[in-house]
Amino acid sequence: ASKEGGSAFMSEIHAQVILARVETDAEKLAVLTDVLAPIEAERAQGFRQLADRQRFVTAHGLLRAALGMKLACHPASVSLVRKPSGQWICEGRGLHVSLAHSGKRVAVAIADGAVGIDIEEMTGGDVLALARDWLTPAEAAVVAKAGPAAMEPLFLRYWTAKEAVLKAAGTGLSVPLADFCVAPPGPRPQPITQLKPHAALAGLAVASLPAPDGYVAALSLPGGTWRIAQRDEEAVDALARGKEVDR
C-alpha cells in the first residue's frame, strides 16, 4: 500500500508495519525470549507485571523476526541497541525501528528513515479531560465537539499521532504534546505544525494506520511519499519464517 504526502515533499520513504496479538502462552514466550539479546531479556525480567513482560517479549521477538527476514540473518543475530532516549536502533544497517504496545496488541515499524509508531486500546476513559490537559486548545475543542461515540476514537487519533511523532523525533515527552499540532489524523500523511520550535520535529509527518477493532494506531515518518507494507501476524509465526530465511 502507499500513502501519498503533499506535493511539497519529493522523497520516497519505505516502511514495514506489523501488528500482532500479545503472546500469553508460556512455551511460545520462551521461544520468543530465546532470540532476545541479554539486555532485552534482562529488561523483560525487570517488569513486575506479567502482562508488561508478555508485551515486551512479544514486541521484541516480532521486531527481531521482521529484521531477520529483511536482513536475511537469524533473528537472534540482529544487533539491537537501546539509546539513552529509550529508542531501540538496528546498528550499522541504516534501518530505523519503533515499537508500541497497548492492551493485547503490539506494533512494530521498520523504515529507512526516522520512524515512530503508536497503538492505543480504547478503554472508555474520560478523554475530554485528557484532551484539555494534553492537546492544544484547538485540538481539544475538536474532540469536545465530537459525539459521545466518536469522542474517544478521535482523541486517540490525536494521541497516537503525537506519540508517533515524538518517537520518530526521539524526544519522548520532553517535548510537550501541546507544542505542536496535527490535522485531524487520517490515512493520508500530513505534516505537523510546530507551535514552539523543536529541531528534532522538523520535517515530520503523521498518518493514522488501519488497526484492529477497539484500537487506534498511527505512524510518523519524514514528509514525502510513503510506501507502507502493513500486515497482521502472530509473533511466533513471524519468528519461524525469520529463522527459515537464515537457513
XYZ file of N, CA and C in Angstrom:
741
model
N 0.843 -1.181 0.000
C 0.000 0.000 0.000
C 0.878 1.229 0.000
N 0.348 2.326 -0.497
C 1.110 3.561 -0.493
C 0.276 4.666 0.105
N 0.949 5.622 0.696
C 0.290 6.803 1.230
C 1.022 7.992 0.653
N 0.305 8.866 -0.047
C 0.932 9.979 -0.720
C 0.941 11.194 0.187
N 2.083 11.826 0.328
C 2.190 13.053 1.091
C 1.893 14.244 0.215
N 2.093 15.449 0.740
C 1.826 16.657 -0.008
C 2.824 16.839 -1.125
N 2.491 17.671 -2.100
C 3.326 17.867 -3.264
C 4.640 18.563 -2.927
N 4.702 19.207 -1.746
C 5.921 19.897 -1.358
C 7.038 18.926 -0.999
N 6.692 17.657 -0.766
C 7.684 16.669 -0.401
C 7.940 15.762 -1.598
N 9.205 15.525 -1.879
C 9.536 14.775 -3.082
C 10.164 13.414 -2.777
N 10.668 13.211 -1.574
C 11.363 11.975 -1.269
C 10.382 10.823 -1.094
N 10.908 9.604 -1.242
C 10.093 8.405 -1.048
C 10.661 7.625 0.125
N 9.794 7.288 1.062
C 10.210 6.583 2.272
C 9.491 5.243 2.332
N 10.237 4.188 2.584
C 9.669 2.845 2.679
C 9.588 2.429 4.143
N 8.467 1.830 4.512
C 8.288 1.371 5.887
C 7.516 0.065 5.908
N 7.822 -0.754 6.884
C 7.117 -2.014 7.115
C 6.489 -1.951 8.496
N 5.212 -2.292 8.579
C 4.471 -2.254 9.838
C 3.867 -3.634 10.085
N 4.036 -4.150 11.299
C 3.449 -5.440 11.663
C 2.705 -5.274 12.984
N 1.463 -5.725 13.008
C 0.665 -5.756 14.233
C 0.487 -7.204 14.654
N 0.486 -7.456 15.941
C 0.331 -8.824 16.436
C -0.365 -8.817 17.791
N -0.964 -9.945 18.117
C -1.529 -10.124 19.455
C -0.394 -10.369 20.448
N -0.575 -9.903 21.656
C 0.387 -10.198 22.717
C 0.346 -11.696 23.006
N 1.511 -12.317 22.991
C 1.591 -13.758 23.247
C 1.496 -14.018 24.753
N 0.654 -14.971 25.117
C 0.488 -15.309 26.533
C 0.871 -16.752 26.844
N 1.049 -17.567 25.822
C 1.420 -18.963 26.026
C 2.873 -19.055 26.481
N 3.120 -19.751 27.585
C 4.456 -19.793 28.184
C 5.493 -20.394 27.238
N 5.128 -21.457 26.529
C 6.090 -22.096 25.629
C 6.451 -21.181 24.464
N 5.447 -20.500 23.930
C 5.713 -19.584 22.809
C 6.514 -18.373 23.271
N 6.236 -17.912 24.476
C 7.017 -16.801 25.015
C 8.476 -17.212 25.206
N 8.691 -18.451 25.591
C 10.065 -18.940 25.757
C 10.800 -18.947 24.420
N 10.092 -19.334 23.362
C 10.689 -19.338 22.021
C 11.075 -17.922 21.610
N 10.204 -16.961 21.894
C 10.488 -15.566 21.565
C 11.638 -15.030 22.412
N 11.657 -15.407 23.690
C 12.712 -14.935 24.585
C 14.079 -15.447 24.149
N 14.125 -16.623 23.570
C 15.394 -17.237 23.171
C 16.164 -16.410 22.150
N 15.474 -15.568 21.365
C 16.183 -14.791 20.336
C 16.552 -13.391 20.827
N 16.160 -13.038 22.049
C 16.465 -11.707 22.561
C 17.926 -11.604 22.987
N 18.460 -10.403 22.886
C 19.799 -10.142 23.401
C 19.736 -10.093 24.927
N 20.869 -10.308 25.598
C 20.855 -10.271 27.067
C 20.238 -8.993 27.633
N 20.516 -7.846 27.021
C 19.962 -6.594 27.537
C 18.439 -6.582 27.442
N 17.901 -7.206 26.378
C 16.447 -7.275 26.226
C 15.845 -8.253 27.220
N 16.465 -9.416 27.360
C 15.954 -10.419 28.295
C 15.983 -9.888 29.734
N 17.053 -9.148 30.062
C 17.156 -8.577 31.402
C 16.065 -7.530 31.631
N 15.817 -6.725 30.614
C 14.772 -5.710 30.746
C 13.406 -6.363 30.887
N 13.172 -7.441 30.130
C 11.897 -8.145 30.216
C 11.664 -8.678 31.629
N 12.702 -9.234 32.207
C 12.574 -9.790 33.553
C 12.378 -8.700 34.604
N 12.722 -7.471 34.252
C 12.584 -6.376 35.196
C 11.158 -5.894 35.391
N 10.252 -6.311 34.518
C 8.854 -5.897 34.659
C 8.188 -6.711 35.770
N 7.541 -6.023 36.684
C 6.864 -6.715 37.779
C 5.588 -7.392 37.318
N 4.873 -6.753 36.403
C 3.603 -7.289 35.930
C 3.832 -8.263 34.769
N 3.223 -9.428 34.854
C 3.362 -10.436 33.797
C 2.913 -9.880 32.458
N 1.810 -9.119 32.430
C 1.294 -8.583 31.166
C 2.308 -7.670 30.500
N 3.024 -6.868 31.290
C 4.048 -5.990 30.726
C 5.190 -6.799 30.138
N 5.569 -7.866 30.823
C 6.646 -8.722 30.327
C 6.220 -9.410 29.027
N 4.991 -9.866 28.972
C 4.492 -10.522 27.757
C 4.478 -9.557 26.573
N 4.055 -8.314 26.818
C 4.029 -7.319 25.736
C 5.439 -7.034 25.230
N 6.377 -6.879 26.157
C 7.760 -6.569 25.774
C 8.360 -7.715 24.954
N 8.235 -8.929 25.444
C 8.826 -10.077 24.749
C 8.182 -10.272 23.379
N 6.874 -10.120 23.296
C 6.197 -10.266 22.004
C 6.680 -9.213 21.016
N 6.746 -7.957 21.455
C 7.152 -6.874 20.562
C 8.589 -7.050 20.090
N 9.487 -7.379 20.999
C 10.898 -7.504 20.615
C 11.152 -8.775 19.801
N 10.455 -9.854 20.129
C 10.583 -11.048 19.298
C 10.063 -10.804 17.892
N 8.946 -10.093 17.787
C 8.372 -9.758 16.485
C 9.309 -8.855 15.697
N 9.879 -7.850 16.354
C 10.802 -6.937 15.670
C 12.023 -7.691 15.155
N 12.573 -8.572 15.984
C 13.744 -9.337 15.553
C 13.398 -10.269 14.384
N 12.206 -10.838 14.423
C 11.778 -11.701 13.315
C 11.713 -10.900 12.013
N 11.106 -9.711 12.074
C 10.971 -8.884 10.877
C 12.330 -8.413 10.363
N 13.205 -8.009 11.286
C 14.540 -7.570 10.876
C 15.353 -8.735 10.308
N 15.194 -9.915 10.910
C 15.901 -11.080 10.392
C 15.503 -11.388 8.960
N 14.205 -11.304 8.668
C 13.739 -11.533 7.300
C 14.264 -10.459 6.353
N 14.264 -9.234 6.798
C 14.700 -8.126 5.946
C 16.200 -8.183 5.669
N 16.969 -8.590 6.686
C 18.429 -8.607 6.551
C 18.976 -9.986 6.186
N 18.085 -10.957 6.041
C 18.477 -12.330 5.699
C 19.481 -12.886 6.708
N 19.163 -12.718 7.985
C 20.015 -13.281 9.031
C 19.129 -13.833 10.145
N 19.716 -14.620 11.028
C 18.945 -15.190 12.131
C 18.462 -14.058 13.043
N 17.207 -14.116 13.502
C 16.691 -13.041 14.357
C 17.548 -12.759 15.586
N 18.177 -13.802 16.145
C 18.998 -13.618 17.346
C 20.276 -12.849 17.057
N 20.702 -12.799 15.799
C 21.968 -12.135 15.472
C 21.783 -10.671 15.089
N 20.551 -10.197 15.041
C 20.299 -8.790 14.743
C 20.849 -7.936 15.878
N 21.589 -6.881 15.531
C 22.197 -6.019 16.538
C 21.240 -4.888 16.904
N 20.532 -5.048 18.009
C 19.629 -4.023 18.519
C 20.255 -3.381 19.751
N 20.285 -2.062 19.762
C 20.890 -1.328 20.862
C 19.898 -0.288 21.359
N 19.834 -0.104 22.673
C 18.938 0.885 23.255
C 19.686 2.182 23.497
N 19.191 3.268 22.884
C 19.806 4.584 23.038
C 19.414 5.200 24.381
N 20.150 6.220 24.827
C 19.793 6.891 26.079
C 18.370 7.435 26.088
N 17.850 7.769 24.899
C 16.480 8.284 24.796
C 15.440 7.201 25.031
N 15.885 5.926 25.050
C 14.948 4.819 25.193
C 14.607 4.161 23.872
N 14.987 4.784 22.766
C 14.739 4.195 21.452
C 15.656 2.997 21.223
N 15.151 2.039 20.458
C 15.966 0.913 20.025
C 16.390 1.152 18.581
N 17.649 0.874 18.271
C 18.143 1.067 16.910
C 18.793 -0.217 16.420
N 18.755 -0.409 15.102
C 19.412 -1.552 14.462
C 20.764 -1.052 13.966
N 21.815 -1.406 14.682
C 23.137 -0.839 14.428
C 23.692 -1.219 13.059
N 24.254 -0.210 12.391
C 25.042 -0.437 11.191
C 24.283 -0.861 9.957
N 22.970 -0.817 9.961
C 22.210 -1.291 8.812
C 21.382 -0.195 8.149
N 21.455 1.019 8.672
C 20.692 2.107 8.073
C 19.197 1.962 8.234
N 18.760 1.157 9.215
C 17.333 0.945 9.440
C 16.912 1.578 10.757
N 15.751 2.200 10.737
C 15.180 2.790 11.939
C 14.000 1.924 12.382
N 13.825 1.761 13.683
C 12.758 0.894 14.183
C 11.973 1.607 15.274
N 10.756 1.148 15.475
C 9.916 1.684 16.551
C 8.985 0.582 17.017
N 8.688 0.579 18.313
C 7.794 -0.418 18.891
C 6.725 0.270 19.727
N 5.575 -0.380 19.819
C 4.496 0.128 20.661
C 3.652 -1.047 21.122
N 2.987 -0.879 22.256
C 2.061 -1.920 22.707
C 1.007 -1.297 23.594
N -0.151 -1.898 23.557
C -1.272 -1.454 24.390
C -2.275 -2.585 24.464
N -2.814 -2.801 25.648
C -3.804 -3.863 25.783
C -3.236 -5.198 25.344
N -3.896 -5.824 24.396
C -3.485 -7.144 23.915
C -2.842 -7.086 22.537
N -2.323 -5.919 22.150
C -1.723 -5.752 20.827
C -0.344 -5.115 20.928
N 0.534 -5.524 20.004
C 1.826 -4.863 19.838
C 1.944 -4.425 18.387
N 2.801 -3.432 18.163
C 3.041 -2.938 16.805
C 4.523 -2.643 16.663
N 5.091 -3.018 15.520
C 6.487 -2.677 15.233
C 6.550 -2.030 13.858
N 7.525 -1.152 13.689
C 7.737 -0.485 12.400
C 9.219 -0.468 12.092
N 9.543 -0.693 10.824
C 10.920 -0.638 10.329
C 10.912 0.285 9.113
N 11.843 1.220 9.048
C 11.846 2.170 7.932
C 13.276 2.568 7.588
N 13.426 3.172 6.405
C 14.739 3.657 6.000
C 14.927 5.125 6.360
N 14.077 5.623 7.241
C 14.207 6.972 7.788
C 13.651 6.975 9.192
N 13.732 8.103 9.860
C 13.188 8.209 11.220
C 11.745 7.726 11.243
N 11.394 6.915 12.234
C 10.056 6.322 12.275
C 9.556 6.243 13.714
N 8.273 6.465 13.879
C 7.630 6.303 15.172
C 6.268 5.675 14.988
N 5.934 4.711 15.819
C 4.635 4.054 15.736
C 3.993 4.056 17.120
N 2.674 4.156 17.157
C 1.966 4.062 18.422
C 0.640 3.350 18.198
N 0.217 2.601 19.203
C -1.089 1.947 19.183
C -1.694 2.084 20.575
N -2.983 2.350 20.630
C -3.657 2.520 21.912
C -5.001 1.792 21.896
N -5.312 1.168 23.021
C -6.592 0.491 23.176
C -7.641 1.474 23.685
N -8.856 1.391 23.159
C -9.958 2.209 23.653
C -10.482 1.575 24.941
N -10.491 2.358 26.020
C -10.873 1.817 27.321
C -12.056 2.530 27.952
N -12.589 3.559 27.282
C -13.757 4.250 27.803
C -13.466 5.248 28.895
N -12.247 5.788 28.940
C -11.894 6.761 29.963
C -12.439 8.152 29.666
N -12.167 9.081 30.569
C -12.622 10.471 30.418
C -11.660 11.200 29.490
N -11.862 11.023 28.195
C -10.915 11.573 27.229
C -11.044 13.087 27.096
N -12.179 13.643 27.450
C -12.340 15.094 27.349
C -11.363 15.798 28.290
N -11.258 15.304 29.522
C -10.298 15.875 30.463
C -8.873 15.679 29.974
N -8.568 14.501 29.425
C -7.228 14.242 28.893
C -6.911 15.173 27.729
N -7.900 15.396 26.868
C -7.693 16.280 25.729
C -7.353 17.687 26.199
N -8.060 18.171 27.192
C -7.803 19.521 27.705
C -6.431 19.621 28.360
N -5.993 18.524 28.987
C -4.718 18.532 29.688
C -3.517 18.394 28.755
N -3.686 17.657 27.641
C -2.544 17.263 26.840
C -2.505 17.844 25.429
N -3.642 18.094 24.823
C -3.657 18.567 23.436
C -3.625 20.088 23.370
N -3.482 20.627 22.170
C -3.583 22.075 22.005
C -5.044 22.472 22.218
N -5.319 23.732 22.547
C -6.714 24.161 22.716
C -7.572 23.880 21.486
N -7.012 24.085 20.288
C -7.781 23.837 19.063
C -8.111 22.360 18.911
N -7.147 21.494 19.202
C -7.388 20.051 19.093
C -8.394 19.594 20.144
N -8.250 20.101 21.355
C -9.185 19.740 22.424
C -10.602 20.180 22.073
N -10.728 21.317 21.403
C -12.050 21.804 21.004
C -12.686 20.889 19.976
N -11.864 20.344 19.058
C -12.389 19.404 18.060
C -12.912 18.149 18.753
N -12.161 17.661 19.735
C -12.592 16.470 20.477
C -13.886 16.763 21.231
N -13.962 17.939 21.850
C -15.134 18.293 22.644
C -16.400 18.366 21.805
N -16.261 18.704 20.525
C -17.419 18.835 19.649
C -17.899 17.490 19.095
N -17.102 16.456 19.276
C -17.471 15.139 18.749
C -18.598 14.536 19.585
N -19.390 13.681 18.958
C -20.447 12.981 19.676
C -19.859 11.991 20.659
N -20.664 11.512 21.611
C -20.166 10.596 22.644
C -19.445 9.376 22.082
N -19.988 8.784 21.013
C -19.378 7.573 20.464
C -18.088 7.871 19.714
N -17.965 9.091 19.201
C -16.799 9.440 18.382
C -15.679 10.075 19.187
N -15.968 10.484 20.421
C -15.005 11.283 21.178
C -13.728 10.514 21.494
N -13.845 9.293 22.007
C -12.639 8.552 22.379
C -11.788 8.181 21.165
N -12.388 7.622 20.082
C -11.544 7.330 18.927
C -10.872 8.566 18.347
N -11.565 9.712 18.355
C -10.967 10.936 17.830
C -9.808 11.382 18.713
N -10.025 11.377 20.034
C -8.933 11.744 20.935
C -7.724 10.838 20.719
N -7.954 9.536 20.587
C -6.842 8.605 20.419
C -6.166 8.758 19.061
N -6.888 9.239 18.065
C -6.234 9.548 16.790
C -5.221 10.666 16.982
N -5.595 11.680 17.744
C -4.643 12.745 18.054
C -3.498 12.215 18.919
N -3.854 11.472 19.968
C -2.851 10.993 20.918
C -1.821 10.093 20.238
N -2.289 9.097 19.478
C -1.346 8.186 18.810
C -0.510 8.922 17.785
N -1.110 9.888 17.088
C -0.352 10.665 16.110
C 0.791 11.409 16.796
N 0.493 12.033 17.907
C 1.517 12.815 18.600
C 2.581 11.915 19.224
N 2.156 10.806 19.796
C 3.125 9.865 20.356
C 4.049 9.334 19.254
N 3.477 9.023 18.097
C 4.288 8.527 16.983
C 5.304 9.574 16.536
N 4.890 10.834 16.478
C 5.801 11.919 16.094
C 6.961 12.020 17.076
N 6.667 11.994 18.373
C 7.726 12.124 19.366
C 8.672 10.923 19.345
N 8.151 9.749 19.004
C 9.022 8.579 18.863
C 9.936 8.729 17.650
N 9.373 9.216 16.537
C 10.198 9.437 15.350
C 11.265 10.486 15.616
N 10.928 11.508 16.401
C 11.871 12.573 16.727
C 12.903 12.128 17.753
N 12.560 11.087 18.527
C 13.477 10.603 19.556
C 13.505 11.449 20.806
N 12.450 12.225 21.020
C 12.436 13.141 22.166
C 11.637 12.615 23.348
N 10.687 11.723 23.090
C 9.776 11.336 24.148
C 8.991 12.544 24.614
N 8.468 12.478 25.823
C 7.625 13.560 26.331
C 8.425 14.750 26.847
N 9.730 14.807 26.532
C 10.482 16.025 26.835
C 9.979 17.185 25.977
N 9.320 16.866 24.867
C 8.603 17.866 24.071
C 7.123 17.748 24.420
N 6.517 18.772 24.987
C 5.096 18.692 25.340
C 4.217 18.467 24.113
N 3.166 17.667 24.281
C 2.260 17.397 23.159
C 1.598 18.668 22.642
N 1.463 19.670 23.496
C 0.810 20.912 23.083
C 1.750 21.857 22.342
N 3.028 21.468 22.169
C 3.969 22.321 21.445
C 3.871 22.168 19.937
N 3.083 21.199 19.474
C 2.872 21.045 18.032
C 1.467 20.517 17.800
N 0.956 20.778 16.635
C -0.400 20.313 16.339
C -0.403 19.515 15.047
N -1.413 18.693 14.916
C -1.597 17.871 13.732
C -3.017 18.096 13.226
N -3.189 17.951 11.916
C -4.539 17.984 11.373
C -5.278 16.771 11.922
N -6.623 16.801 11.973
C -7.328 15.599 12.437
C -6.779 14.370 11.703
N -6.089 13.482 12.403
C -5.332 12.431 11.717
C -6.213 11.506 10.883
N -5.745 11.226 9.683
C -6.437 10.330 8.763
C -5.430 9.460 8.045
N -5.857 8.734 7.007
C -4.970 7.785 6.338
C -3.888 8.427 5.476
N -4.043 9.691 5.125
C -3.030 10.366 4.325
C -2.059 11.112 5.240
N -0.754 10.959 5.010
C 0.210 11.652 5.865
C 0.091 13.162 5.746
N 0.119 13.817 6.895
C 0.043 15.270 6.946
C 1.222 15.800 7.755
N 1.848 16.894 7.291
C 2.944 17.465 8.073
C 2.436 18.047 9.378
N 3.263 17.988 10.394
C 2.899 18.586 11.674
C 3.167 20.095 11.609
N 2.555 20.827 12.528
C 2.800 22.267 12.649
C 3.358 22.541 14.038
N 4.559 23.108 14.079
C 5.161 23.409 15.375
C 4.660 24.752 15.899
N 4.176 24.752 17.129
C 3.768 25.988 17.782
C 4.920 26.573 18.588
N 5.825 25.711 19.037
C 7.085 26.130 19.643
C 8.182 25.339 18.941
N 9.291 25.985 18.585
C 10.288 25.311 17.745
C 11.042 24.198 18.474
N 11.105 23.050 17.809
C 11.910 21.915 18.273
C 12.572 21.317 17.047
N 13.892 21.421 16.977
C 14.613 20.978 15.782
C 14.354 19.514 15.454
N 14.202 18.682 16.475
C 14.029 17.247 16.237
C 12.731 16.919 15.512
N 11.742 17.811 15.586
C 10.438 17.555 14.966
C 10.359 18.047 13.527
N 11.380 18.776 13.072
C 11.326 19.400 11.751
C 11.146 18.361 10.645
N 10.193 18.614 9.755
C 10.001 17.778 8.573
C 9.198 16.518 8.786
N 8.712 16.270 9.996
C 7.978 15.038 10.242
C 6.512 15.165 9.830
N 5.953 14.047 9.408
C 4.538 13.954 9.064
C 3.955 12.769 9.807
N 2.631 12.639 9.780
C 1.985 11.567 10.540
C 0.687 11.168 9.859
N 0.312 9.903 10.013
C -0.944 9.397 9.460
C -1.483 8.305 10.365
N -2.802 8.121 10.342
C -3.411 7.008 11.057
C -3.159 5.713 10.289
N -3.141 4.599 11.009
C -2.961 3.280 10.411
C -4.218 2.444 10.619
N -4.491 1.511 9.717
C -5.554 0.543 9.998
C -5.215 -0.218 11.282
N -6.207 -0.425 12.136
C -5.973 -1.090 13.418
C -7.125 -2.032 13.725
N -6.909 -3.028 14.580
C -7.989 -3.948 14.966
C -9.110 -3.197 15.675
N -10.280 -3.817 15.717
C -11.411 -3.217 16.433
C -11.016 -2.923 17.875
N -11.380 -1.728 18.333
C -11.077 -1.354 19.703
C -9.716 -0.722 19.887
N -8.986 -0.509 18.794
C -7.655 0.079 18.858
C -7.521 1.197 17.833
N -6.582 2.106 18.105
C -6.233 3.184 17.188
C -4.715 3.177 17.061
N -4.206 3.392 15.840
C -2.757 3.362 15.621
C -2.352 4.485 14.678
N -1.080 4.883 14.781
C -0.557 5.945 13.921
C 0.912 5.699 13.636
N 1.365 6.275 12.518
C 2.758 6.146 12.089
C 3.287 7.526 11.721
N 4.519 7.816 12.140
C 5.179 9.063 11.768
C 6.471 8.760 11.033
N 6.673 9.490 9.943
C 7.876 9.401 9.126
C 8.191 10.810 8.624
N 9.364 11.015 8.046
C 9.595 12.302 7.397
C 8.589 12.528 6.272
N 8.281 13.783 6.010
C 7.343 14.099 4.940
C 7.864 13.624 3.590
N 6.986 13.131 2.765
C 7.364 12.626 1.448
C 6.314 11.673 0.952
N 6.670 10.860 -0.024
C 5.790 9.801 -0.495
C 6.085 8.545 0.308
N 5.063 8.053 0.992
C 5.244 6.888 1.844
C 4.854 5.613 1.110
N 5.689 4.604 1.218
C 5.380 3.258 0.713
C 5.352 2.329 1.925
N 4.150 1.982 2.361
C 3.999 1.220 3.598
C 3.450 -0.170 3.307
N 4.140 -1.170 3.801
C 3.652 -2.550 3.759
C 3.216 -2.910 5.168
N 1.934 -3.173 5.358
C 1.416 -3.476 6.694
C 0.746 -4.840 6.698
N 0.965 -5.589 7.786
C 0.308 -6.892 7.907
C 0.078 -7.215 9.378
N -0.836 -8.127 9.616
C -1.046 -8.706 10.945
C -0.440 -10.103 10.933
N 0.277 -10.456 11.988
C 0.929 -11.757 12.026
C 1.219 -12.139 13.465
N 1.056 -13.406 13.785
C 1.428 -13.877 15.117
C 2.946 -13.839 15.254
N 3.431 -13.403 16.393
C 4.869 -13.210 16.577
C 5.651 -14.510 16.376
N 5.132 -15.620 16.896
C 5.872 -16.885 16.759
C 5.898 -17.351 15.310
N 4.852 -17.061 14.541
C 4.848 -17.421 13.124
C 5.883 -16.596 12.367
N 5.952 -15.298 12.685
C 6.949 -14.438 12.057
C 8.356 -14.911 12.409
N 8.536 -15.325 13.655
C 9.854 -15.792 14.087
C 10.255 -17.065 13.337
N 9.304 -17.967 13.145
C 9.597 -19.204 12.405
C 10.021 -18.883 10.977
N 9.336 -17.914 10.363
C 9.706 -17.527 8.997
C 11.067 -16.857 8.979
N 11.347 -16.050 10.021
C 12.647 -15.397 10.092
C 13.785 -16.387 10.212
N 13.578 -17.459 10.953
C 14.616 -18.477 11.110
C 14.825 -19.240 9.805
N 13.726 -19.437 9.033
C 13.846 -20.128 7.752
C 14.710 -19.355 6.769
N 14.602 -18.025 6.791
C 15.366 -17.181 5.872
C 16.851 -17.371 6.079
N 17.251 -17.629 7.320
C 18.681 -17.750 7.632
C 19.284 -19.084 7.237
N 18.451 -20.009 6.858
C 18.978 -21.350 6.549
C 19.600 -21.400 5.159
